[in-house]
Amino acid sequence: MSAVLDPHDHAHDDHHHAPAGWRRWVYATNHKDIGTMYLTFSLIMFFVGGANAMLLRAELFQPGLQIVNPEFFNQLTTMHGLIMVFGAIMPAWVGFANWMIPLQIGASDMAFARMNNLSFWLLPAAAVLLVVSYFVPGGAPAAGWTVYAPLSTQMGPGMDLGIFALHIMGASSIMGSINIIVTVLNMRAPGMTLMKMPMFCWTWLITAYLLVAVMPVLAGAITMLLTDRHFGTAFFNAAGGGDPVMYQHIFWFFGHPEVYIIILPAFGVVSEIIPTFARKRLFGYSSMVYATASIAILSFLVWAHHMFTVGMPVTGQLFFMYATMLIAVPTGVKIFNWVATMWRGSMTFETPMLFAAGFIFVFTVGGLTGVVLAVAPVDTQLHDTYYVVAHFHYTMVAGALFALFGGTYYWIPKWTGVMYDERVAKWHFWLSMITFNITFFPQHFLGLAGMPRRYADYALQFADFNMLSSLGSFGFGLSQLLFVYCVIKCVRRQGAPVSAEVWENPNGLEWTVPSPAPHHTFETPPQVR
């Protein structure tokens, strides 16, 4: 894709100085500033959620209760999940969308700049509610990140704070999604048809539709919880004619598309990185677009595979089993296309490419364990064991998080104007990759041996693998400090200055603007040929 830039593009730069001081951030309407705030917020929450996980793994380092009591352990488990999903991964992807979508489609900004500001500032408020819940009587929510009834209907005020936090984060997600949809559909540069858009824009457009469809479902579920708790309704109370399993149905109708909301932008980032470092065009672009759309549609048809043990009729089990197997097909198409893009390319392995290649390998492992769990009789044995924990983290951590790291290393020279420290970044990749597998691979064996998840203590036969898992997790947590070091160094402009292109012949409009990207770009839309 090539672009013709107007010679007057940079003639008016002097009229558009970025506002200085705190006002620049509090009243921010510029997509780059808002993207930066999203990414900063998600990095902070990543470490808050990570601290919870470190405490969990410290408790599980050996059998017997050492550090925390079981009630607090359950709070840690719940908060780790909620903070990582809603506070770290999702805001990080919205931050990427804010930064990159206008640059990639040649738009001057996001469609609704003030709504963009509001959708960000809702997040710190929600995060404060979540974290404060630790300090109210009865402590934080402790019903698992899925906040299943009837446990969640019996908890203290911390649960209410958690419910309000989820409502606020959901509102933020919906506003961000509407913004992305309108920006992509209405603000593309002349000549950029939908089928010429970068894959990252495609995956985010589809993700945004998913968010708009399912966030209200979660809102409905937790509102019913709230009325059960305080207003005498009995949606999920069997004694009043309700059904706790109904909560699971409603939650997972949101929860399964949510998994794809977290992973689809990762697919987009990997589809941007691999062609650049393989020095080839993406293999099968249109099949990638159709595969992404198929995954999104099928994600609405598989929710009850999380519920094979609730007493579902065999017909229901068969339907959800086959539907789940079916969703592996478009995912397989994507993996095939990435490998085909690399095939006979002149590849180099800078850090973004390492993370993309690592993503493909580890995400494939996570996908295969997902197919294992799709088989209803097998799932009946493995349900709520550490096998599920391992599967989930192979798709979410090695999926979403590795893609986030890869995307950051790929675009941070464009954001800051300097190259990151390649040596430290490679250390970050290898340490993350090795410690991640030391942490989560043994958990497959723990699950196969029958160790239930969310337990603060365990029998002696699980001790060795738990110790290994805990050691790996401490290593994984510490190696993320290298990432922070690389980012801070770039933000302080301590690195080699880079050209507009940054990489060798990259593809896309974002590589036609100077590095660092100026405060305002594409005041005159570029012409795409």
Short mmCIF file of C-alpha atoms in Angstrom, two decimals:
data_model
loop_
_atom_site.label_atom_id
_atom_site.label_comp_id
_atom_site.label_asym_id
_atom_site.label_seq_id
_atom_site.Cartn_x
_atom_site.Cartn_y
_atom_site.Cartn_z
CA MET A 1 0.00 0.00 0.00
CA SER A 2 1.47 3.37 -0.95
CA ALA A 3 0.35 6.84 0.02
CA VAL A 4 0.83 10.25 -1.55
CA LEU A 5 1.32 12.86 1.16
CA ASP A 6 0.25 16.44 0.54
CA PRO A 7 3.24 18.85 0.64
CA HIS A 8 1.16 21.17 2.88
CA ASP A 9 0.75 18.41 5.50
CA HIS A 10 3.44 19.79 7.77
CA ALA A 11 3.07 23.46 6.84
CA HIS A 12 0.68 24.20 9.72
CA ASP A 13 2.48 22.29 12.46
CA ASP A 14 3.27 25.53 14.31
CA HIS A 15 -0.47 26.23 14.87
CA HIS A 16 -0.98 22.94 16.68
CA HIS A 17 1.29 22.81 19.68
CA ALA A 18 0.23 20.18 22.18
CA PRO A 19 -1.21 21.78 25.32
CA ALA A 20 1.24 21.57 28.20
CA GLY A 21 1.02 20.38 31.79
CA TRP A 22 -1.82 18.46 33.47
CA ARG A 23 -4.49 20.00 31.22
CA ARG A 24 -3.04 18.15 28.23
CA TRP A 25 -3.94 14.83 29.90
CA VAL A 26 -7.09 15.63 31.89
CA TYR A 27 -8.84 17.32 28.96
CA ALA A 28 -7.13 15.19 26.29
CA THR A 29 -9.03 14.79 23.02
CA ASN A 30 -6.03 13.83 20.87
CA HIS A 31 -6.11 10.12 19.98
CA LYS A 32 -2.39 9.68 20.67
CA ASP A 33 -2.59 11.21 24.16
CA ILE A 34 -5.66 9.12 25.04
CA GLY A 35 -3.96 6.00 23.65
CA THR A 36 -0.92 6.74 25.80
CA MET A 37 -3.12 7.12 28.91
CA TYR A 38 -4.88 3.81 28.20
CA LEU A 39 -1.55 2.03 27.80
CA THR A 40 -0.10 3.58 30.98
CA PHE A 41 -3.22 2.67 32.97
CA SER A 42 -3.16 -0.92 31.70
CA LEU A 43 0.55 -1.28 32.56
CA ILE A 44 -0.15 -0.15 36.15
CA MET A 45 -3.10 -2.56 36.44
CA PHE A 46 -0.97 -5.34 34.93
CA PHE A 47 1.38 -4.98 37.90
CA VAL A 48 -1.48 -4.74 40.43
CA GLY A 49 -3.04 -7.93 39.01
CA GLY A 50 0.41 -9.50 38.86
CA ALA A 51 1.03 -8.74 42.54
CA ASN A 52 -2.18 -10.65 43.35
CA ALA A 53 -0.93 -13.59 41.28
CA MET A 54 2.47 -13.55 43.03
CA LEU A 55 0.71 -13.79 46.41
CA LEU A 56 -1.41 -16.70 45.09
CA ARG A 57 1.65 -18.58 43.88
CA ALA A 58 3.54 -17.83 47.11
CA GLU A 59 0.70 -19.46 49.07
CA LEU A 60 0.72 -22.48 46.71
CA PHE A 61 4.52 -22.83 46.84
CA GLN A 62 4.11 -25.74 49.25
CA PRO A 63 1.18 -27.59 50.90
CA GLY A 64 -0.28 -26.21 54.12
CA LEU A 65 -1.45 -22.66 54.77
CA GLN A 66 1.57 -20.33 55.03
CA ILE A 67 0.80 -16.78 54.02
CA VAL A 68 -2.94 -16.06 53.60
CA ASN A 69 -6.14 -17.62 54.88
CA PRO A 70 -8.53 -19.35 52.44
CA GLU A 71 -11.03 -16.44 52.43
CA PHE A 72 -8.34 -13.97 51.39
CA PHE A 73 -6.97 -16.49 48.89
CA ASN A 74 -10.39 -16.52 47.18
CA GLN A 75 -10.39 -12.72 47.11
CA LEU A 76 -6.95 -12.73 45.48
CA THR A 77 -8.07 -15.27 42.85
CA THR A 78 -11.15 -13.21 41.98
CA MET A 79 -9.37 -9.86 41.90
CA HIS A 80 -6.47 -11.23 39.87
CA GLY A 81 -8.93 -12.34 37.17
CA LEU A 82 -11.05 -9.18 37.19
CA ILE A 83 -8.06 -6.82 37.17
CA MET A 84 -6.19 -8.68 34.43
CA VAL A 85 -9.20 -9.05 32.10
CA PHE A 86 -10.97 -5.72 32.61
CA GLY A 87 -8.14 -3.55 33.91
CA ALA A 88 -5.03 -4.70 32.03
CA ILE A 89 -5.66 -6.56 28.75
CA MET A 90 -8.82 -4.82 27.47
CA PRO A 91 -7.66 -1.22 28.15
CA ALA A 92 -4.29 -2.08 26.57
CA TRP A 93 -6.01 -3.10 23.33
CA VAL A 94 -8.18 0.03 23.37
CA GLY A 95 -4.96 2.02 23.84
CA PHE A 96 -3.47 0.36 20.75
CA ALA A 97 -6.67 1.06 18.82
CA ASN A 98 -6.58 4.74 19.80
CA TRP A 99 -2.97 5.14 18.83
CA MET A 100 -2.87 3.09 15.64
CA ILE A 101 -6.27 3.05 13.91
CA PRO A 102 -6.28 6.75 12.89
CA LEU A 103 -2.65 6.43 11.75
CA GLN A 104 -3.39 3.24 9.78
CA ILE A 105 -6.50 4.50 7.98
CA GLY A 106 -5.23 8.04 7.38
CA ALA A 107 -7.73 9.75 9.71
CA SER A 108 -6.88 12.94 11.61
CA ASP A 109 -8.30 11.58 14.91
CA MET A 110 -11.00 9.33 16.36
CA ALA A 111 -14.60 10.15 15.41
CA PHE A 112 -15.80 11.25 18.87
CA ALA A 113 -12.89 12.94 20.62
CA ARG A 114 -14.67 14.04 23.81
CA MET A 115 -16.45 10.72 24.24
CA ASN A 116 -12.99 9.16 23.86
CA ASN A 117 -11.78 11.24 26.80
CA LEU A 118 -14.76 10.20 28.95
CA SER A 119 -14.37 6.52 28.06
CA PHE A 120 -10.81 6.63 29.39
CA TRP A 121 -11.50 8.57 32.61
CA LEU A 122 -14.20 6.09 33.62
CA LEU A 123 -11.47 3.44 33.98
CA PRO A 124 -9.39 4.89 36.85
CA ALA A 125 -12.65 5.45 38.78
CA ALA A 126 -13.63 1.80 38.28
CA ALA A 127 -10.12 0.62 39.20
CA VAL A 128 -10.29 2.58 42.47
CA LEU A 129 -13.65 0.95 43.30
CA LEU A 130 -12.18 -2.50 42.63
CA VAL A 131 -9.04 -2.00 44.70
CA VAL A 132 -10.89 -0.25 47.56
CA SER A 133 -13.11 -3.34 47.90
CA TYR A 134 -10.18 -5.04 49.69
CA PHE A 135 -10.64 -2.63 52.60
CA VAL A 136 -14.40 -2.82 53.24
CA PRO A 137 -15.95 -5.21 55.82
CA GLY A 138 -15.87 -8.74 54.44
CA GLY A 139 -13.16 -7.85 51.95
CA ALA A 140 -13.05 -7.96 48.15
CA PRO A 141 -15.30 -10.10 45.90
CA ALA A 142 -14.38 -13.76 46.40
CA ALA A 143 -16.67 -15.67 44.05
CA GLY A 144 -14.14 -16.15 41.22
CA TRP A 145 -13.79 -13.68 38.32
CA THR A 146 -17.05 -15.13 36.95
CA VAL A 147 -18.86 -13.98 40.15
CA TYR A 148 -21.16 -17.02 40.08
CA ALA A 149 -24.41 -16.99 42.04
CA PRO A 150 -25.28 -18.13 44.69
CA LEU A 151 -21.83 -17.31 46.18
CA SER A 152 -21.94 -13.75 44.88
CA THR A 153 -25.41 -13.13 46.34
CA GLN A 154 -24.15 -13.86 49.86
CA MET A 155 -21.04 -11.65 50.06
CA GLY A 156 -20.36 -8.35 51.82
CA PRO A 157 -20.31 -4.81 50.36
CA GLY A 158 -17.06 -5.57 48.48
CA MET A 159 -19.21 -7.47 45.98
CA ASP A 160 -21.32 -4.36 45.32
CA LEU A 161 -18.18 -2.32 44.68
CA GLY A 162 -17.03 -5.03 42.24
CA ILE A 163 -20.41 -4.96 40.44
CA PHE A 164 -20.32 -1.15 40.10
CA ALA A 165 -16.72 -1.30 38.84
CA LEU A 166 -17.73 -3.83 36.16
CA HIS A 167 -20.66 -1.61 35.13
CA ILE A 168 -18.38 1.41 34.71
CA MET A 169 -15.72 -0.56 32.80
CA GLY A 170 -18.46 -1.98 30.55
CA ALA A 171 -19.77 1.52 29.79
CA SER A 172 -16.21 2.58 28.94
CA SER A 173 -15.79 -0.41 26.59
CA ILE A 174 -19.06 0.30 24.78
CA MET A 175 -18.15 3.96 24.22
CA GLY A 176 -14.68 3.02 23.00
CA SER A 177 -16.19 0.45 20.62
CA ILE A 178 -18.75 2.83 19.12
CA ASN A 179 -15.90 5.27 18.56
CA ILE A 180 -13.80 2.64 16.78
CA ILE A 181 -16.70 1.46 14.58
CA VAL A 182 -17.58 4.99 13.44
CA THR A 183 -13.93 5.93 12.89
CA VAL A 184 -13.18 2.87 10.76
CA LEU A 185 -16.39 3.01 8.72
CA ASN A 186 -16.49 6.78 8.11
CA MET A 187 -12.99 8.22 8.32
CA ARG A 188 -10.79 6.11 6.05
CA ALA A 189 -8.53 7.98 3.64
CA PRO A 190 -9.73 8.28 0.01
CA GLY A 191 -8.90 5.10 -1.86
CA MET A 192 -8.75 2.89 1.25
CA THR A 193 -11.54 0.39 0.73
CA LEU A 194 -12.43 -1.99 3.56
CA MET A 195 -10.47 -4.79 1.87
CA LYS A 196 -7.35 -2.60 1.76
CA MET A 197 -7.39 -1.91 5.50
CA PRO A 198 -4.56 -3.22 7.67
CA MET A 199 -5.49 -6.44 9.51
CA PHE A 200 -5.25 -4.68 12.88
CA CYS A 201 -8.09 -2.32 11.85
CA TRP A 202 -10.17 -5.30 10.65
CA THR A 203 -9.72 -7.29 13.84
CA TRP A 204 -10.59 -4.23 15.95
CA LEU A 205 -13.68 -3.40 13.86
CA ILE A 206 -14.99 -6.95 14.42
CA THR A 207 -13.97 -6.86 18.11
CA ALA A 208 -15.84 -3.58 18.58
CA TYR A 209 -19.06 -5.13 17.23
CA LEU A 210 -18.56 -8.05 19.64
CA LEU A 211 -18.15 -5.64 22.57
CA VAL A 212 -21.29 -3.69 21.69
CA ALA A 213 -23.20 -6.99 21.47
CA VAL A 214 -22.07 -8.63 24.71
CA MET A 215 -21.20 -5.93 27.27
CA PRO A 216 -24.94 -5.21 27.88
CA VAL A 217 -25.42 -8.96 28.55
CA LEU A 218 -22.84 -8.82 31.36
CA ALA A 219 -24.48 -5.64 32.64
CA GLY A 220 -27.83 -7.46 32.75
CA ALA A 221 -26.37 -10.43 34.64
CA ILE A 222 -24.67 -8.33 37.33
CA THR A 223 -27.72 -6.04 37.65
CA MET A 224 -29.84 -9.11 38.40
CA LEU A 225 -27.21 -10.09 40.99
CA LEU A 226 -27.51 -6.65 42.54
CA THR A 227 -31.32 -6.82 42.75
CA ASP A 228 -31.07 -10.36 44.22
CA ARG A 229 -28.70 -9.00 46.84
CA HIS A 230 -30.65 -5.88 47.86
CA PHE A 231 -34.15 -5.68 46.38
CA GLY A 232 -35.72 -9.04 47.19
CA THR A 233 -35.75 -10.52 43.68
CA ALA A 234 -34.97 -14.22 43.19
CA PHE A 235 -33.46 -14.50 39.71
CA PHE A 236 -30.74 -16.86 40.92
CA ASN A 237 -32.23 -18.07 44.21
CA ALA A 238 -33.80 -21.53 43.93
CA ALA A 239 -35.81 -20.96 47.14
CA GLY A 240 -37.63 -18.10 45.41
CA GLY A 241 -38.15 -19.98 42.15
CA GLY A 242 -34.94 -18.73 40.51
CA ASP A 243 -32.06 -20.75 39.06
CA PRO A 244 -28.34 -20.28 39.76
CA VAL A 245 -27.55 -22.07 36.47
CA MET A 246 -29.36 -19.27 34.62
CA TYR A 247 -26.61 -16.92 35.84
CA GLN A 248 -24.01 -19.19 34.23
CA HIS A 249 -25.88 -19.14 30.91
CA ILE A 250 -26.11 -15.35 30.90
CA PHE A 251 -22.53 -14.86 32.08
CA TRP A 252 -20.98 -17.21 29.54
CA PHE A 253 -23.05 -15.75 26.70
CA PHE A 254 -20.94 -12.68 27.47
CA GLY A 255 -17.89 -14.61 28.66
CA HIS A 256 -17.08 -16.62 25.59
CA PRO A 257 -17.20 -13.76 23.07
CA GLU A 258 -15.13 -11.87 25.68
CA VAL A 259 -12.31 -14.39 25.20
CA TYR A 260 -12.29 -13.51 21.49
CA ILE A 261 -12.56 -9.79 22.29
CA ILE A 262 -9.23 -10.24 24.09
CA ILE A 263 -7.57 -12.38 21.40
CA LEU A 264 -8.78 -10.93 18.05
CA PRO A 265 -6.74 -7.68 18.32
CA ALA A 266 -3.75 -9.93 19.11
CA PHE A 267 -4.36 -11.72 15.80
CA GLY A 268 -4.36 -8.30 14.12
CA VAL A 269 -1.04 -7.27 15.66
CA VAL A 270 0.64 -10.57 14.71
CA SER A 271 -0.71 -10.14 11.15
CA GLU A 272 1.04 -6.73 11.02
CA ILE A 273 4.37 -7.89 12.46
CA ILE A 274 4.99 -11.11 10.51
CA PRO A 275 4.80 -9.64 6.96
CA THR A 276 7.23 -6.84 7.97
CA PHE A 277 9.93 -9.21 9.24
CA ALA A 278 9.30 -11.93 6.65
CA ARG A 279 9.51 -9.16 4.00
CA LYS A 280 6.48 -10.60 2.21
CA ARG A 281 2.84 -9.67 1.89
CA LEU A 282 0.44 -11.36 4.30
CA PHE A 283 -0.58 -14.70 2.80
CA GLY A 284 -4.34 -14.96 2.18
CA TYR A 285 -5.46 -11.50 3.33
CA SER A 286 -9.13 -11.95 2.44
CA SER A 287 -9.28 -15.42 4.05
CA MET A 288 -7.86 -13.79 7.22
CA VAL A 289 -10.70 -11.25 7.20
CA TYR A 290 -13.35 -13.95 6.69
CA ALA A 291 -11.75 -16.19 9.34
CA THR A 292 -11.85 -13.32 11.86
CA ALA A 293 -15.53 -12.69 11.10
CA SER A 294 -16.31 -16.43 11.36
CA ILE A 295 -14.60 -16.66 14.76
CA ALA A 296 -16.68 -13.70 15.97
CA ILE A 297 -19.98 -15.20 14.76
CA LEU A 298 -19.21 -18.69 16.08
CA SER A 299 -18.18 -17.27 19.46
CA PHE A 300 -21.89 -16.65 20.16
CA LEU A 301 -22.74 -20.33 19.65
CA VAL A 302 -20.34 -22.06 22.04
CA TRP A 303 -20.94 -20.50 25.48
CA ALA A 304 -22.27 -23.62 27.27
CA HIS A 305 -19.05 -25.59 26.75
CA HIS A 306 -18.11 -23.91 30.06
CA MET A 307 -21.10 -25.71 31.62
CA PHE A 308 -20.84 -29.37 30.60
CA THR A 309 -21.13 -30.40 34.27
CA VAL A 310 -24.38 -28.60 35.14
CA GLY A 311 -26.64 -31.50 34.09
CA MET A 312 -27.13 -30.43 30.48
CA PRO A 313 -29.07 -32.87 28.25
CA VAL A 314 -26.90 -34.96 25.92
CA THR A 315 -28.29 -33.13 22.86
CA GLY A 316 -27.07 -29.84 24.31
CA GLN A 317 -23.66 -31.32 25.11
CA LEU A 318 -23.33 -32.61 21.54
CA PHE A 319 -24.32 -29.27 20.00
CA PHE A 320 -21.85 -27.24 22.08
CA MET A 321 -19.13 -29.85 21.62
CA TYR A 322 -19.37 -29.74 17.80
CA ALA A 323 -19.74 -25.95 17.73
CA THR A 324 -16.57 -25.63 19.81
CA MET A 325 -14.68 -27.96 17.50
CA LEU A 326 -15.89 -25.90 14.54
CA ILE A 327 -14.39 -22.68 15.88
CA ALA A 328 -10.96 -24.34 15.65
CA VAL A 329 -11.24 -24.25 11.84
CA PRO A 330 -11.01 -20.46 11.23
CA THR A 331 -8.35 -20.27 13.96
CA GLY A 332 -6.39 -22.96 12.11
CA VAL A 333 -6.75 -20.92 8.88
CA LYS A 334 -5.09 -17.97 10.62
CA ILE A 335 -2.19 -20.04 11.94
CA PHE A 336 -1.71 -21.61 8.50
CA ASN A 337 -1.64 -18.16 6.87
CA TRP A 338 0.97 -16.82 9.33
CA VAL A 339 3.20 -19.83 8.74
CA ALA A 340 2.69 -19.50 4.98
CA THR A 341 3.66 -15.81 5.21
CA MET A 342 6.93 -16.81 6.89
CA TRP A 343 7.55 -19.65 4.44
CA ARG A 344 10.55 -18.76 2.24
CA GLY A 345 10.49 -15.16 3.45
CA SER A 346 13.80 -13.43 4.19
CA MET A 347 13.13 -13.40 7.91
CA THR A 348 14.99 -11.55 10.62
CA PHE A 349 14.24 -11.99 14.29
CA GLU A 350 14.03 -8.60 15.95
CA THR A 351 12.05 -8.60 19.22
CA PRO A 352 8.59 -7.98 17.66
CA MET A 353 9.12 -10.98 15.36
CA LEU A 354 10.30 -13.12 18.30
CA PHE A 355 7.11 -12.31 20.19
CA ALA A 356 4.98 -13.00 17.08
CA ALA A 357 6.67 -16.37 16.45
CA GLY A 358 6.47 -17.21 20.17
CA PHE A 359 2.79 -16.23 20.09
CA ILE A 360 2.06 -18.68 17.25
CA PHE A 361 3.81 -21.56 19.00
CA VAL A 362 2.34 -21.07 22.47
CA PHE A 363 -1.11 -20.02 21.30
CA THR A 364 -1.29 -23.21 19.22
CA VAL A 365 -0.60 -25.24 22.37
CA GLY A 366 -3.41 -23.35 24.10
CA GLY A 367 -5.72 -24.02 21.16
CA LEU A 368 -5.00 -27.76 21.22
CA THR A 369 -5.79 -28.02 24.95
CA GLY A 370 -9.01 -26.13 24.12
CA VAL A 371 -9.98 -28.86 21.66
CA VAL A 372 -9.31 -31.42 24.42
CA LEU A 373 -11.65 -29.53 26.76
CA ALA A 374 -14.30 -29.31 24.02
CA VAL A 375 -14.88 -33.07 24.29
CA ALA A 376 -17.75 -33.27 26.79
CA PRO A 377 -16.80 -36.55 28.57
CA VAL A 378 -13.18 -35.39 28.91
CA ASP A 379 -14.29 -31.98 30.15
CA THR A 380 -16.45 -33.65 32.82
CA GLN A 381 -13.21 -35.02 34.29
CA LEU A 382 -11.11 -31.88 33.80
CA HIS A 383 -13.72 -29.24 34.66
CA ASP A 384 -12.54 -26.80 37.36
CA THR A 385 -9.09 -28.37 37.56
CA TYR A 386 -5.71 -26.79 36.88
CA TYR A 387 -5.91 -28.12 33.31
CA VAL A 388 -8.43 -25.36 32.62
CA VAL A 389 -6.16 -22.78 34.31
CA ALA A 390 -3.26 -23.90 32.10
CA HIS A 391 -5.39 -23.81 28.93
CA PHE A 392 -6.77 -20.36 29.76
CA HIS A 393 -3.35 -18.84 30.47
CA TYR A 394 -1.83 -20.36 27.33
CA THR A 395 -4.43 -18.51 25.27
CA MET A 396 -4.67 -15.29 27.31
CA VAL A 397 -1.09 -14.71 28.55
CA ALA A 398 0.83 -16.29 25.69
CA GLY A 399 -1.89 -15.04 23.34
CA ALA A 400 -2.99 -11.54 24.29
CA LEU A 401 -0.01 -10.54 26.43
CA PHE A 402 2.75 -11.73 24.08
CA ALA A 403 1.00 -9.96 21.19
CA LEU A 404 0.79 -6.79 23.32
CA PHE A 405 4.52 -6.97 23.99
CA GLY A 406 5.26 -7.64 20.31
CA GLY A 407 3.02 -4.74 19.23
CA THR A 408 4.65 -2.39 21.74
CA TYR A 409 8.17 -3.18 20.51
CA TYR A 410 6.94 -2.91 16.90
CA TRP A 411 5.34 0.54 17.21
CA ILE A 412 7.14 2.21 20.15
CA PRO A 413 9.86 3.61 17.84
CA LYS A 414 7.03 5.28 15.88
CA TRP A 415 5.48 6.60 19.12
CA THR A 416 8.68 7.92 20.71
CA GLY A 417 11.07 8.48 17.80
CA VAL A 418 13.82 6.28 19.26
CA MET A 419 14.65 2.58 18.98
CA TYR A 420 14.15 0.45 22.10
CA ASP A 421 17.10 -1.40 23.64
CA GLU A 422 17.20 -4.53 21.44
CA ARG A 423 19.47 -6.49 23.79
CA VAL A 424 17.28 -5.96 26.87
CA ALA A 425 14.12 -6.59 24.81
CA LYS A 426 15.45 -9.96 23.63
CA TRP A 427 16.27 -10.86 27.23
CA HIS A 428 12.67 -9.89 28.07
CA PHE A 429 11.35 -12.21 25.37
CA TRP A 430 13.44 -15.26 26.26
CA LEU A 431 12.95 -14.93 30.01
CA SER A 432 9.18 -14.43 29.55
CA MET A 433 8.92 -17.38 27.17
CA ILE A 434 10.89 -19.78 29.39
CA THR A 435 9.37 -18.74 32.74
CA PHE A 436 5.85 -18.70 31.25
CA ASN A 437 6.20 -22.35 30.22
CA ILE A 438 7.77 -23.31 33.57
CA THR A 439 4.75 -21.68 35.27
CA PHE A 440 1.87 -23.04 33.23
CA PHE A 441 3.00 -26.25 31.53
CA PRO A 442 3.14 -28.25 34.82
CA GLN A 443 -0.42 -27.13 35.54
CA HIS A 444 -1.66 -29.41 32.74
CA PHE A 445 -0.30 -32.37 34.72
CA LEU A 446 -1.75 -31.05 37.99
CA GLY A 447 -5.15 -30.85 36.30
CA LEU A 448 -4.88 -34.31 34.75
CA ALA A 449 -4.01 -35.64 38.22
CA GLY A 450 -7.17 -34.01 39.60
CA MET A 451 -6.01 -30.89 41.44
CA PRO A 452 -9.00 -28.49 41.67
CA ARG A 453 -8.44 -24.81 40.91
CA ARG A 454 -9.13 -21.96 43.37
CA TYR A 455 -8.05 -24.06 46.37
CA ALA A 456 -5.71 -22.46 48.91
CA ASP A 457 -4.24 -25.84 49.92
CA TYR A 458 -3.63 -29.22 48.29
CA ALA A 459 -2.57 -32.80 48.95
CA LEU A 460 1.09 -33.76 49.10
CA GLN A 461 1.16 -35.51 45.72
CA PHE A 462 0.74 -32.12 43.96
CA ALA A 463 3.65 -30.47 45.79
CA ASP A 464 6.48 -30.75 43.24
CA PHE A 465 4.64 -29.35 40.24
CA ASN A 466 3.19 -26.54 42.37
CA MET A 467 6.63 -25.55 43.56
CA LEU A 468 7.89 -25.53 39.96
CA SER A 469 4.88 -23.49 38.87
CA SER A 470 5.42 -20.94 41.66
CA LEU A 471 9.14 -20.56 40.87
CA GLY A 472 8.28 -20.00 37.22
CA SER A 473 5.67 -17.38 38.10
CA PHE A 474 8.11 -15.37 40.24
CA GLY A 475 10.57 -15.43 37.33
CA PHE A 476 7.83 -14.38 34.90
CA GLY A 477 6.75 -11.50 37.13
CA LEU A 478 10.31 -10.22 37.58
CA SER A 479 11.16 -10.44 33.88
CA GLN A 480 8.39 -7.90 33.15
CA LEU A 481 10.57 -5.26 34.81
CA LEU A 482 12.82 -5.49 31.73
CA PHE A 483 9.82 -4.46 29.61
CA VAL A 484 9.19 -1.44 31.86
CA TYR A 485 12.90 -0.53 31.57
CA CYS A 486 12.69 -0.64 27.75
CA VAL A 487 9.52 1.47 27.68
CA ILE A 488 10.82 4.12 30.11
CA LYS A 489 14.07 4.37 28.14
CA CYS A 490 12.10 5.02 24.94
CA VAL A 491 9.77 7.54 26.59
CA ARG A 492 12.82 9.45 27.85
CA ARG A 493 14.20 9.36 24.27
CA GLN A 494 17.32 7.45 25.35
CA GLY A 495 17.98 5.49 22.19
CA ALA A 496 19.03 5.73 18.57
CA PRO A 497 16.73 8.09 16.58
CA VAL A 498 14.71 6.29 13.88
CA SER A 499 13.47 7.27 10.43
CA ALA A 500 9.79 7.51 9.47
CA GLU A 501 9.90 3.91 8.18
CA VAL A 502 11.61 2.46 11.31
CA TRP A 503 11.75 -1.08 9.82
CA GLU A 504 12.89 -2.19 6.38
CA ASN A 505 10.03 -1.55 3.89
CA PRO A 506 7.10 -1.86 6.31
CA ASN A 507 3.57 -1.72 4.94
CA GLY A 508 0.94 0.82 6.01
CA LEU A 509 0.22 4.54 6.31
CA GLU A 510 1.60 4.82 9.83
CA TRP A 511 5.13 4.48 8.38
CA THR A 512 4.65 7.56 6.15
CA VAL A 513 4.46 10.04 9.06
CA PRO A 514 7.61 11.19 10.90
CA SER A 515 8.88 9.38 14.02
CA PRO A 516 7.87 10.35 16.66
CA ALA A 517 4.39 10.76 15.20
CA PRO A 518 3.51 14.49 15.44
CA HIS A 519 0.67 15.59 17.76
CA HIS A 520 -1.61 16.07 14.72
CA THR A 521 -1.31 13.86 11.64
CA PHE A 522 -3.17 13.63 8.31
CA GLU A 523 -4.82 17.07 8.45
CA THR A 524 -5.17 16.55 4.70
CA PRO A 525 -6.17 12.91 4.11
CA PRO A 526 -3.52 10.93 2.21
CA GLN A 527 -4.47 9.38 -1.11
CA VAL A 528 -4.16 5.57 -0.99
CA ARG A 529 -3.17 3.76 -4.19
#
